[in-house]
Coordinates of N, CA and C in Angstrom, one line a residue:
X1 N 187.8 51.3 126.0 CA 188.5 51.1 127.2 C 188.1 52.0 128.3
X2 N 188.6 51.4 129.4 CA 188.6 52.9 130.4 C 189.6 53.7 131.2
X3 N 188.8 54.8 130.6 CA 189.6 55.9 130.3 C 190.2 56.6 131.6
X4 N 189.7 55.9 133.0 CA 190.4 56.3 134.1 C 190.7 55.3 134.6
X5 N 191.8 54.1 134.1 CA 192.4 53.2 134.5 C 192.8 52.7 132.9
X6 N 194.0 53.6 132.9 CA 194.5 53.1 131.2 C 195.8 51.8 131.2
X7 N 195.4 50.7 130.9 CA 196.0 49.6 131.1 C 197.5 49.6 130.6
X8 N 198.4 50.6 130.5 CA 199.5 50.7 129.9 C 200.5 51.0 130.9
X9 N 201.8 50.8 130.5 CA 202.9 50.6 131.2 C 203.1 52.2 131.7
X10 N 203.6 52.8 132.7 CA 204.2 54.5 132.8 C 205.1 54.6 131.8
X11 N 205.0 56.2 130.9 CA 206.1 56.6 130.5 C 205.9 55.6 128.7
X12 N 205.0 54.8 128.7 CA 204.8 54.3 127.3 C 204.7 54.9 125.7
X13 N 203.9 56.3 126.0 CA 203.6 57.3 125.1 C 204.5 58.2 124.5
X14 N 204.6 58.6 123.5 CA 205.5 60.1 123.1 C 203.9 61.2 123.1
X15 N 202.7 60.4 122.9 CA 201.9 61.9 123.0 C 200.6 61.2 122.8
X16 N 199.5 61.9 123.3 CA 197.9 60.9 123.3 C 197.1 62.4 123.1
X17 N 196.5 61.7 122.0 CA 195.2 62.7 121.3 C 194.2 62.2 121.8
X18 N 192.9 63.5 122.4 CA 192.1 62.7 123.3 C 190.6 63.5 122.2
X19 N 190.1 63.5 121.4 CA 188.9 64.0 120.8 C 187.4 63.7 121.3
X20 N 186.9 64.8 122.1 CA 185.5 64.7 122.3 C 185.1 63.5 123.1
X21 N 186.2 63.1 124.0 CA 185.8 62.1 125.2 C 185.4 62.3 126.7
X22 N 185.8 63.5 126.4 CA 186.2 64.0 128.3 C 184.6 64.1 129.0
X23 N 183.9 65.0 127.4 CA 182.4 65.2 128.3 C 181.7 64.2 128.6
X24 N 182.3 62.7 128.1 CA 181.5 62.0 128.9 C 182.1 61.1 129.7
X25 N 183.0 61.4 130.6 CA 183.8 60.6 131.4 C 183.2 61.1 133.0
X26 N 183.1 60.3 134.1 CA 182.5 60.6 135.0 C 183.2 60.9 136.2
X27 N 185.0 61.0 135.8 CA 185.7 61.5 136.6 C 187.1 61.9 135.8
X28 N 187.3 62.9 135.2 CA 188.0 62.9 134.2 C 189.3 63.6 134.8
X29 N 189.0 63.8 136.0 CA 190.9 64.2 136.0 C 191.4 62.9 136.6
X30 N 190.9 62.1 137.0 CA 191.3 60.6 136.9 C 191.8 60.3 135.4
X31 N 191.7 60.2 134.7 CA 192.0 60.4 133.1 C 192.9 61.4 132.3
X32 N 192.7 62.6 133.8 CA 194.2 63.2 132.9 C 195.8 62.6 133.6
X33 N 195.6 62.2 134.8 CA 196.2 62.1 135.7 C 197.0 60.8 135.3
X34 N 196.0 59.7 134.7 CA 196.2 58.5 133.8 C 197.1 59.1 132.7
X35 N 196.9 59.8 132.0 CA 197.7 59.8 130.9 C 198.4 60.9 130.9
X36 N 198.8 61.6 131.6 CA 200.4 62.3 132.7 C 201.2 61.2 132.9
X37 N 200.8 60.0 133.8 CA 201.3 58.6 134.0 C 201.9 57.5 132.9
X38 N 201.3 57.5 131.7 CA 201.5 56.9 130.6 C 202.6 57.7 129.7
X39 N 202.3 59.2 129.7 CA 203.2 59.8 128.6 C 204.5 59.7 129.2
X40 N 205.6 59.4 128.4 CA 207.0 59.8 128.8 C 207.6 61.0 128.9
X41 N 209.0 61.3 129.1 CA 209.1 62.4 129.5 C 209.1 63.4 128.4
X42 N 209.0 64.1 128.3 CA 208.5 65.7 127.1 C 207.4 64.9 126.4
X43 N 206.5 64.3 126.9 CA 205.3 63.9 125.9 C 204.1 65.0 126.3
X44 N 203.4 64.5 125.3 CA 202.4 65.6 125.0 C 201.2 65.4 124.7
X45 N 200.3 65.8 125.3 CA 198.7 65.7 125.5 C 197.9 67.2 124.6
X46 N 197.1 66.3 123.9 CA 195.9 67.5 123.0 C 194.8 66.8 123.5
X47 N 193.9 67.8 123.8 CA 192.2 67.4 124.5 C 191.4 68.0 123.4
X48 N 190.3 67.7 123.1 CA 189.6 68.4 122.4 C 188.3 68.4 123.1
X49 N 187.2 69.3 123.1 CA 186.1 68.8 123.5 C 184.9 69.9 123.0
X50 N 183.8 69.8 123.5 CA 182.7 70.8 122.7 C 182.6 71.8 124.3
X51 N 182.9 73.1 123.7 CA 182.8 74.3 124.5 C 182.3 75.0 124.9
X52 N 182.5 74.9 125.9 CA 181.4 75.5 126.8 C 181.1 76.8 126.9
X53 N 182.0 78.0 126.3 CA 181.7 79.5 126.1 C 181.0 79.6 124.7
X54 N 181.0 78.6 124.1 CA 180.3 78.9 122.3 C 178.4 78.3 123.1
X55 N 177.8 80.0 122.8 CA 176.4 80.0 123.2 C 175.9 78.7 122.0
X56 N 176.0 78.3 121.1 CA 175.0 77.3 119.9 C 175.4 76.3 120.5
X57 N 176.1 75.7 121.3 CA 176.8 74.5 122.0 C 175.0 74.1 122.7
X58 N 174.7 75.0 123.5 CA 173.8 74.9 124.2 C 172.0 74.5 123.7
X59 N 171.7 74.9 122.5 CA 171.0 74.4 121.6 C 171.2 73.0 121.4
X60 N 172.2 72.3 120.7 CA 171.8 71.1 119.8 C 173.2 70.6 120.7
X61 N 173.9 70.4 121.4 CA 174.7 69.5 122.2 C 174.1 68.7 123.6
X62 N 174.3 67.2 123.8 CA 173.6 66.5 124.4 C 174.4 66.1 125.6
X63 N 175.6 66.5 125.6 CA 176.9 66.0 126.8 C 176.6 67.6 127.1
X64 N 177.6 67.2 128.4 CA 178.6 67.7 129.2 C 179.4 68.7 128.5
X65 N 179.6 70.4 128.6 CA 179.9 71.4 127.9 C 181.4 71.5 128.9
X66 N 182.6 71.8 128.1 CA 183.9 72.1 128.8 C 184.6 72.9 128.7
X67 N 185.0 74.2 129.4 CA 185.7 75.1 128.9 C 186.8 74.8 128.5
X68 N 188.0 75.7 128.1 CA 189.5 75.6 128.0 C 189.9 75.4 129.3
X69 N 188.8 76.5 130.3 CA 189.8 77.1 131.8 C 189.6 75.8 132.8
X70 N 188.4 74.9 132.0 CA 188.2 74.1 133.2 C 189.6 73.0 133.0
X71 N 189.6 72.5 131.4 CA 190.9 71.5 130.9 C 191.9 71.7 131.4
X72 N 192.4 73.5 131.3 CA 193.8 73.5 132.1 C 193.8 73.5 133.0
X73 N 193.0 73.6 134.1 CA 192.9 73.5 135.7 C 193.1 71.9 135.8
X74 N 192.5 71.3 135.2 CA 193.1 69.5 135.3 C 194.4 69.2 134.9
X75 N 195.2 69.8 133.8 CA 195.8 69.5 133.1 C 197.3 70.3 134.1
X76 N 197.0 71.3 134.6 CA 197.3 71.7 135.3 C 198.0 70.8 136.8
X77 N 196.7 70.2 137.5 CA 196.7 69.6 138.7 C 197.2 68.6 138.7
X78 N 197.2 67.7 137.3 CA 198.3 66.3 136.9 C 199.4 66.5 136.8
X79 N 200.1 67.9 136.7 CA 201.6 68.3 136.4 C 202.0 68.9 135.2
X80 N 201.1 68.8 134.1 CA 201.5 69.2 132.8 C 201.9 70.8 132.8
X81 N 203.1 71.1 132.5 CA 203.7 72.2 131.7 C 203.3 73.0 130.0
X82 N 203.7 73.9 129.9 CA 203.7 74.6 128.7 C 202.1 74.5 128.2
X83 N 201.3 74.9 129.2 CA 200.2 74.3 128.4 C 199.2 75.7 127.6
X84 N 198.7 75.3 126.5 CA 198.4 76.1 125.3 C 196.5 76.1 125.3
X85 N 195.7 76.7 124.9 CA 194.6 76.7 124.5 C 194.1 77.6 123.1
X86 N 192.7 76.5 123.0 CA 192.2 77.3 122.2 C 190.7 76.9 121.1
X87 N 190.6 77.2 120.1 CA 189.2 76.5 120.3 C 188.8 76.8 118.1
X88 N 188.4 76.0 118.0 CA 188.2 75.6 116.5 C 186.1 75.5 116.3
X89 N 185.9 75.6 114.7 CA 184.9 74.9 114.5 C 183.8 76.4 114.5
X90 N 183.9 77.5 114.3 CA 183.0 78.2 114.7 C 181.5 78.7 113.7
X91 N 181.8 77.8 112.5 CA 180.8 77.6 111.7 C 180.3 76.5 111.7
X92 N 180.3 74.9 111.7 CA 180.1 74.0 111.7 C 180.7 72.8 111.5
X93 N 180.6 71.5 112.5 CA 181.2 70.2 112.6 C 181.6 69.3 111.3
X94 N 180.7 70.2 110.5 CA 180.7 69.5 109.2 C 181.6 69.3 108.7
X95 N 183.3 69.3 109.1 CA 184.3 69.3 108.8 C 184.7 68.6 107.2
X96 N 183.5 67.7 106.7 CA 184.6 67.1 105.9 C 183.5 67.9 104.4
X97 N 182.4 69.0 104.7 CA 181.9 69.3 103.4 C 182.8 70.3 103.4
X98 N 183.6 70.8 104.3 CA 185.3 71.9 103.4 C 186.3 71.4 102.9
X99 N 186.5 71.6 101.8 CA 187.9 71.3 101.6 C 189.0 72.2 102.7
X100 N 190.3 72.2 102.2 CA 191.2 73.0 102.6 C 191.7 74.2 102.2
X101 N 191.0 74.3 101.0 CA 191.2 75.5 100.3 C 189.6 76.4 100.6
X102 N 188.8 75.7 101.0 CA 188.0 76.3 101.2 C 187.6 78.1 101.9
X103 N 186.7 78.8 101.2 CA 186.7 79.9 102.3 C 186.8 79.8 103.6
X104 N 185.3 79.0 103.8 CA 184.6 78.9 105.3 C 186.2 78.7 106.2
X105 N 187.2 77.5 105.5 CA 188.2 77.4 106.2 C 189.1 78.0 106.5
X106 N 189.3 79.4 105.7 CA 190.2 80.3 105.4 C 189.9 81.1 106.4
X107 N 188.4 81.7 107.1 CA 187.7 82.3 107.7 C 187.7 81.7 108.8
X108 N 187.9 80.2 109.2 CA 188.2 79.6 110.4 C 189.0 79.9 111.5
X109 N 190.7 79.8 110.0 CA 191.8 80.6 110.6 C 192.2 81.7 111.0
X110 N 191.3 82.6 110.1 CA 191.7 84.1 110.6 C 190.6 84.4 111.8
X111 N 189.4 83.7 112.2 CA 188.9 84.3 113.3 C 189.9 83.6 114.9
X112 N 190.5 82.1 114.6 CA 190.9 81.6 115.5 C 191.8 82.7 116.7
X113 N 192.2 83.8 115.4 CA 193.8 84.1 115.7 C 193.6 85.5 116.5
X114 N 192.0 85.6 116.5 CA 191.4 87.0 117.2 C 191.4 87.0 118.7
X115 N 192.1 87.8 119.2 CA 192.3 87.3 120.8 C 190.4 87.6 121.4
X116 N 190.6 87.1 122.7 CA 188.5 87.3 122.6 C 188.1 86.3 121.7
X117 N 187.8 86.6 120.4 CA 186.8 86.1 119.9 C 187.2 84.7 119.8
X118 N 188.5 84.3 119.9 CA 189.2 82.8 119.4 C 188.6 82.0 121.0
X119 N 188.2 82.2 121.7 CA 187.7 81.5 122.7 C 186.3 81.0 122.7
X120 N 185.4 81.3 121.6 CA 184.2 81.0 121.4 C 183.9 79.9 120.4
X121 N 184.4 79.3 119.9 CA 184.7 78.2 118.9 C 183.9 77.1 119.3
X122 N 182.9 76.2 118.5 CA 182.6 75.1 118.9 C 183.2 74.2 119.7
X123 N 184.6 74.0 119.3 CA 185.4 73.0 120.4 C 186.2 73.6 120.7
X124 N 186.7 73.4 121.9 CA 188.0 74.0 122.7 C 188.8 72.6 122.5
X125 N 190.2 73.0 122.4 CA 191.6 72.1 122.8 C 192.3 72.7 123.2
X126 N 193.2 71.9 124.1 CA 194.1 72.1 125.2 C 195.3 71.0 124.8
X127 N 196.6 71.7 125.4 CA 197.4 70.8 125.0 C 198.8 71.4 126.4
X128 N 199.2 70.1 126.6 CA 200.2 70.3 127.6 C 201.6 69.2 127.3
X129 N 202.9 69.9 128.2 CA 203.6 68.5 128.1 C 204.2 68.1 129.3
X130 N 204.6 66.7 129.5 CA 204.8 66.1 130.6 C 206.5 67.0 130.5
X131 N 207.1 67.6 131.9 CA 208.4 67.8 131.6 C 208.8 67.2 133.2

């Protein structure tokens, strides 16, 4: 679909997960502004995208790199409230060769929680809510 002209009624959503679409949208606060417009009231937006402070991003990533600070400045400018960041993945995308019991993933969460270093994460997400 497209993602800056979202064919839905205002106020239709309780909440829209948006995974690794933003870097390639070619006007994307048109898209957040769309789905500010869509969510109802206390709804809630999660962005995810590949980050732009994690230096290996820059190696083998082929899009458009996004910080956290740029998402909340959009997310921001649409009207969203309470909004949160943060950033996952800092070993590899490979998400499904961990379990959940896994170390690597055990090590995921305890670096996430490191103020500093939790900003450096393969992907950054952002999350806000319509109030």
């Amino acid at each position: 679909g497209d993602a800056e002209n979202l064919g839905y009624k205002d106020n239709s959503f309780d909440a829209v997960l948006s995974t690794r679409v933003f870097q390639y949208l070619t006007h994307p606060q048109k898209s957040v502004d769309q789905i500010y417009r869509i969510l109802g009231t206390e709804g809630r937006v999660v962005i995810m995208v590949p980050n732009k402070l994690n230096p290996f991003r820059y190696f083998w990533y082929h899009t458009h790199l996004i910080s956290a600070f740029t998402l909340t400045k959009w997310l921001k400018k649409a009207g969203f409230r309470n909004i949160k960041h943060g950033s996952i993945v800092f070993f590899s995308d490979r998400w499904y060769l961990f379990s959940s019991n896994s170390i690597w993933v055990k090590v995921e969460r305890l670096i996430a929680k490191i103020p500093g270093v939790n900003k450096f994460g393969g992907n950054v997400w952002v999350s806000g809510e319509k109030k």
